[in-house]
C-alpha cells in the first residue's frame, strides 16, 4: 500500500505464500502466538484474531519503525488472514503518516483491501489513533 507520503508498505496474510520478489528488510507480525521464523528482521506484536494489540506501546513503536524505514527499505505488516489486524495496523500507520483518524479506515479500504478493519472496536482504535502525528511533522488537515 502506498502511504500519503509515497512510502510503500506491503500488507499480507501469512496463510498465503510469500509474494514473489525481494524479501522485506523488516516484517511486523500481528498474531496471537509467535510467528514462523523468517530470514529478515522481524517484530512480533501479540494480537489475537478480531481483537486489538495486547501491548499498545510496542505496537506504536513497531509502526514508528515501519514509517521511518519504509521510504528506503522494504517493509511488511502481516497477520494470518491479512485483513483485520493487518488492515487496522495499516490504517494506524496511515494516521501516523498524516491521514485523519476518521478517514484512515476508508483510506486503507481504498488503497489496500475493502475487507480491511473487521470489527467496530478495531475501527474505534484507528479513530483514537488520530491524535498522533508522524514524528517531526505536523498533522495534515485533509487527504491529498
PDB file of C-alpha atoms in Angstrom:
ATOM      1  CA  UNK A   1       0.000   0.000   0.000  1.00  0.00           C
ATOM      2  CA  UNK A   2       1.231   3.466  -0.835  1.00  0.00           C
ATOM      3  CA  UNK A   3       1.028   5.889   2.083  1.00  0.00           C
ATOM      4  CA  UNK A   4       0.221   9.569   1.502  1.00  0.00           C
ATOM      5  CA  UNK A   5       3.945  10.362   1.870  1.00  0.00           C
ATOM      6  CA  UNK A   6       4.671   7.983  -1.028  1.00  0.00           C
ATOM      7  CA  UNK A   7       6.297   5.282   1.124  1.00  0.00           C
ATOM      8  CA  UNK A   8       5.298   1.705   0.317  1.00  0.00           C
ATOM      9  CA  UNK A   9       4.323  -0.929   2.890  1.00  0.00           C
ATOM     10  CA  UNK A  10       3.320  -4.464   1.969  1.00  0.00           C
ATOM     11  CA  UNK A  11       0.341  -5.885   3.825  1.00  0.00           C
ATOM     12  CA  UNK A  12      -0.353  -9.596   3.526  1.00  0.00           C
ATOM     13  CA  UNK A  13      -1.792 -12.705   5.069  1.00  0.00           C
ATOM     14  CA  UNK A  14       0.662 -15.310   6.361  1.00  0.00           C
ATOM     15  CA  UNK A  15      -1.585 -18.183   5.303  1.00  0.00           C
ATOM     16  CA  UNK A  16      -0.596 -17.421   1.711  1.00  0.00           C
ATOM     17  CA  UNK A  17       2.922 -17.964   0.323  1.00  0.00           C
ATOM     18  CA  UNK A  18       5.435 -15.134   0.467  1.00  0.00           C
ATOM     19  CA  UNK A  19       4.838 -12.987  -2.644  1.00  0.00           C
ATOM     20  CA  UNK A  20       7.359 -13.099  -5.469  1.00  0.00           C
ATOM     21  CA  UNK A  21      10.084 -10.511  -5.425  1.00  0.00           C
ATOM     22  CA  UNK A  22      12.671  -9.374  -2.923  1.00  0.00           C
ATOM     23  CA  UNK A  23      12.243 -10.252   0.730  1.00  0.00           C
ATOM     24  CA  UNK A  24      11.415  -7.421   3.115  1.00  0.00           C
ATOM     25  CA  UNK A  25      14.064  -5.901   5.351  1.00  0.00           C
ATOM     26  CA  UNK A  26      11.553  -5.690   8.209  1.00  0.00           C
ATOM     27  CA  UNK A  27       8.362  -7.574   8.973  1.00  0.00           C
ATOM     28  CA  UNK A  28       5.835  -6.765  11.688  1.00  0.00           C
ATOM     29  CA  UNK A  29       3.680  -9.775  12.529  1.00  0.00           C
ATOM     30  CA  UNK A  30       0.378  -9.404  14.353  1.00  0.00           C
ATOM     31  CA  UNK A  31      -0.525 -12.795  15.793  1.00  0.00           C
ATOM     32  CA  UNK A  32      -1.803 -14.433  18.950  1.00  0.00           C
ATOM     33  CA  UNK A  33       1.241 -16.727  19.030  1.00  0.00           C
ATOM     34  CA  UNK A  34       4.848 -16.307  17.842  1.00  0.00           C
ATOM     35  CA  UNK A  35       5.176 -16.099  14.048  1.00  0.00           C
ATOM     36  CA  UNK A  36       7.101 -18.586  11.947  1.00  0.00           C
ATOM     37  CA  UNK A  37      10.812 -17.866  11.584  1.00  0.00           C
ATOM     38  CA  UNK A  38      11.795 -15.607   8.686  1.00  0.00           C
ATOM     39  CA  UNK A  39      15.153 -14.728   7.146  1.00  0.00           C
ATOM     40  CA  UNK A  40      14.715 -10.967   7.747  1.00  0.00           C
ATOM     41  CA  UNK A  41      14.395  -8.735  10.788  1.00  0.00           C
ATOM     42  CA  UNK A  42      11.000  -9.117  12.386  1.00  0.00           C
ATOM     43  CA  UNK A  43       8.877  -7.908  15.263  1.00  0.00           C
ATOM     44  CA  UNK A  44       6.028  -9.842  16.827  1.00  0.00           C
ATOM     45  CA  UNK A  45       3.078  -7.965  18.296  1.00  0.00           C
ATOM     46  CA  UNK A  46       0.797 -10.240  20.322  1.00  0.00           C
ATOM     47  CA  UNK A  47      -2.660  -9.638  18.850  1.00  0.00           C
ATOM     48  CA  UNK A  48      -5.457 -12.203  18.937  1.00  0.00           C
ATOM     49  CA  UNK A  49      -7.655 -12.508  15.862  1.00  0.00           C
ATOM     50  CA  UNK A  50     -10.537  -9.969  15.803  1.00  0.00           C
ATOM     51  CA  UNK A  51      -9.165  -8.069  18.832  1.00  0.00           C
ATOM     52  CA  UNK A  52      -6.622  -5.326  19.477  1.00  0.00           C
ATOM     53  CA  UNK A  53      -2.888  -5.385  20.209  1.00  0.00           C
ATOM     54  CA  UNK A  54      -2.044  -6.616  23.717  1.00  0.00           C
ATOM     55  CA  UNK A  55       0.810  -4.112  24.129  1.00  0.00           C
ATOM     56  CA  UNK A  56      -0.208  -0.835  22.546  1.00  0.00           C
ATOM     57  CA  UNK A  57       3.124   0.829  23.281  1.00  0.00           C
ATOM     58  CA  UNK A  58       5.022  -1.928  21.465  1.00  0.00           C
ATOM     59  CA  UNK A  59       2.532  -1.664  18.606  1.00  0.00           C
ATOM     60  CA  UNK A  60       3.079   2.102  18.304  1.00  0.00           C
ATOM     61  CA  UNK A  61       6.863   1.613  18.455  1.00  0.00           C
ATOM     62  CA  UNK A  62       6.718  -1.028  15.698  1.00  0.00           C
ATOM     63  CA  UNK A  63       4.630   1.240  13.455  1.00  0.00           C
ATOM     64  CA  UNK A  64       7.032   4.115  14.064  1.00  0.00           C
ATOM     65  CA  UNK A  65       9.894   1.885  12.877  1.00  0.00           C
ATOM     66  CA  UNK A  66       7.891   0.878   9.798  1.00  0.00           C
ATOM     67  CA  UNK A  67       7.161   4.514   8.982  1.00  0.00           C
ATOM     68  CA  UNK A  68      10.788   5.552   9.424  1.00  0.00           C
ATOM     69  CA  UNK A  69      12.162   2.668   7.363  1.00  0.00           C
ATOM     70  CA  UNK A  70       9.546   2.389   4.595  1.00  0.00           C
ATOM     71  CA  UNK A  71      10.899   5.258   2.454  1.00  0.00           C
ATOM     72  CA  UNK A  72      14.195   3.439   1.902  1.00  0.00           C
ATOM     73  CA  UNK A  73      13.586  -0.234   2.795  1.00  0.00           C
ATOM     74  CA  UNK A  74      11.086  -2.987   2.012  1.00  0.00           C
ATOM     75  CA  UNK A  75       8.733  -3.482   4.944  1.00  0.00           C
ATOM     76  CA  UNK A  76       5.674  -5.615   5.507  1.00  0.00           C
ATOM     77  CA  UNK A  77       2.879  -5.910   8.035  1.00  0.00           C
ATOM     78  CA  UNK A  78       1.055  -9.226   8.246  1.00  0.00           C
ATOM     79  CA  UNK A  79      -1.404 -11.277  10.261  1.00  0.00           C
ATOM     80  CA  UNK A  80      -2.813 -14.683   9.455  1.00  0.00           C
ATOM     81  CA  UNK A  81      -5.556 -13.583   7.054  1.00  0.00           C
ATOM     82  CA  UNK A  82      -4.234 -10.164   6.021  1.00  0.00           C
ATOM     83  CA  UNK A  83      -7.471  -8.208   6.597  1.00  0.00           C
ATOM     84  CA  UNK A  84      -8.496  -7.326  10.159  1.00  0.00           C
ATOM     85  CA  UNK A  85      -5.295  -6.939  12.141  1.00  0.00           C
ATOM     86  CA  UNK A  86      -3.195  -6.039   9.106  1.00  0.00           C
ATOM     87  CA  UNK A  87      -5.816  -3.565   7.888  1.00  0.00           C
ATOM     88  CA  UNK A  88      -6.084  -1.999  11.337  1.00  0.00           C
ATOM     89  CA  UNK A  89      -2.299  -1.632  11.558  1.00  0.00           C
ATOM     90  CA  UNK A  90      -2.134  -0.127   8.055  1.00  0.00           C
ATOM     91  CA  UNK A  91      -4.890   2.328   8.999  1.00  0.00           C
ATOM     92  CA  UNK A  92      -2.972   3.324  12.140  1.00  0.00           C
ATOM     93  CA  UNK A  93       0.158   3.689  10.006  1.00  0.00           C
ATOM     94  CA  UNK A  94      -1.785   5.951   7.637  1.00  0.00           C
ATOM     95  CA  UNK A  95      -2.769   8.053  10.658  1.00  0.00           C
ATOM     96  CA  UNK A  96       0.884   8.366  11.642  1.00  0.00           C
ATOM     97  CA  UNK A  97       1.578   9.435   8.051  1.00  0.00           C
ATOM     98  CA  UNK A  98      -1.000  12.226   8.247  1.00  0.00           C
ATOM     99  CA  UNK A  99      -4.426  10.770   7.372  1.00  0.00           C
ATOM    100  CA  UNK A 100      -7.061  11.940   9.883  1.00  0.00           C
ATOM    101  CA  UNK A 101      -8.187   9.078  12.125  1.00  0.00           C
ATOM    102  CA  UNK A 102     -11.782   9.389  10.940  1.00  0.00           C
ATOM    103  CA  UNK A 103     -10.652   8.853   7.312  1.00  0.00           C
ATOM    104  CA  UNK A 104      -7.969   6.217   7.821  1.00  0.00           C
ATOM    105  CA  UNK A 105     -10.173   3.105   7.534  1.00  0.00           C
ATOM    106  CA  UNK A 106     -11.663   4.368   4.266  1.00  0.00           C
ATOM    107  CA  UNK A 107      -8.159   5.205   3.024  1.00  0.00           C
ATOM    108  CA  UNK A 108      -6.911   1.665   3.699  1.00  0.00           C
ATOM    109  CA  UNK A 109     -10.035   0.088   2.215  1.00  0.00           C
ATOM    110  CA  UNK A 110      -9.496   2.131  -0.960  1.00  0.00           C
ATOM    111  CA  UNK A 111      -5.724   1.539  -1.214  1.00  0.00           C
ATOM    112  CA  UNK A 112      -5.216  -1.933   0.304  1.00  0.00           C
ATOM    113  CA  UNK A 113      -8.340  -4.082   0.758  1.00  0.00           C
ATOM    114  CA  UNK A 114     -12.045  -3.368   1.025  1.00  0.00           C
ATOM    115  CA  UNK A 115     -12.119  -6.006   3.800  1.00  0.00           C
ATOM    116  CA  UNK A 116      -9.570  -4.143   5.967  1.00  0.00           C
ATOM    117  CA  UNK A 117     -10.520  -3.471   9.610  1.00  0.00           C
ATOM    118  CA  UNK A 118     -13.074  -6.117  10.544  1.00  0.00           C
ATOM    119  CA  UNK A 119     -14.627  -5.090  13.869  1.00  0.00           C
ATOM    120  CA  UNK A 120     -16.211  -1.954  15.354  1.00  0.00           C
ATOM    121  CA  UNK A 121     -13.582  -1.855  18.107  1.00  0.00           C
ATOM    122  CA  UNK A 122     -10.774  -2.019  15.530  1.00  0.00           C
ATOM    123  CA  UNK A 123     -12.369   0.976  13.777  1.00  0.00           C
ATOM    124  CA  UNK A 124     -12.627   2.880  17.082  1.00  0.00           C
ATOM    125  CA  UNK A 125      -8.985   2.034  17.816  1.00  0.00           C
ATOM    126  CA  UNK A 126      -7.938   3.589  14.485  1.00  0.00           C
ATOM    127  CA  UNK A 127     -10.007   6.731  15.102  1.00  0.00           C
ATOM    128  CA  UNK A 128      -8.453   7.078  18.575  1.00  0.00           C
ATOM    129  CA  UNK A 129      -5.029   6.910  16.915  1.00  0.00           C
ATOM    130  CA  UNK A 130      -5.981  10.215  15.228  1.00  0.00           C
ATOM    131  CA  UNK A 131      -4.306  12.362  17.867  1.00  0.00           C
ATOM    132  CA  UNK A 132      -0.863  11.004  16.952  1.00  0.00           C
ATOM    133  CA  UNK A 133       1.252  12.529  14.178  1.00  0.00           C
ATOM    134  CA  UNK A 134       4.313  11.464  12.244  1.00  0.00           C
ATOM    135  CA  UNK A 135       7.498  12.270  14.179  1.00  0.00           C
ATOM    136  CA  UNK A 136       8.781  15.734  13.245  1.00  0.00           C
ATOM    137  CA  UNK A 137       5.797  16.523  11.047  1.00  0.00           C
ATOM    138  CA  UNK A 138       2.582  18.473  11.708  1.00  0.00           C
ATOM    139  CA  UNK A 139      -0.731  16.681  11.087  1.00  0.00           C
ATOM    140  CA  UNK A 140      -2.394  17.061   7.692  1.00  0.00           C
ATOM    141  CA  UNK A 141      -5.792  18.657   7.716  1.00  0.00           C
ATOM    142  CA  UNK A 142      -7.144  16.684   4.733  1.00  0.00           C
ATOM    143  CA  UNK A 143      -6.164  13.918   2.336  1.00  0.00           C
ATOM    144  CA  UNK A 144      -4.125  14.883  -0.732  1.00  0.00           C
TER     145      UNK A 144
END
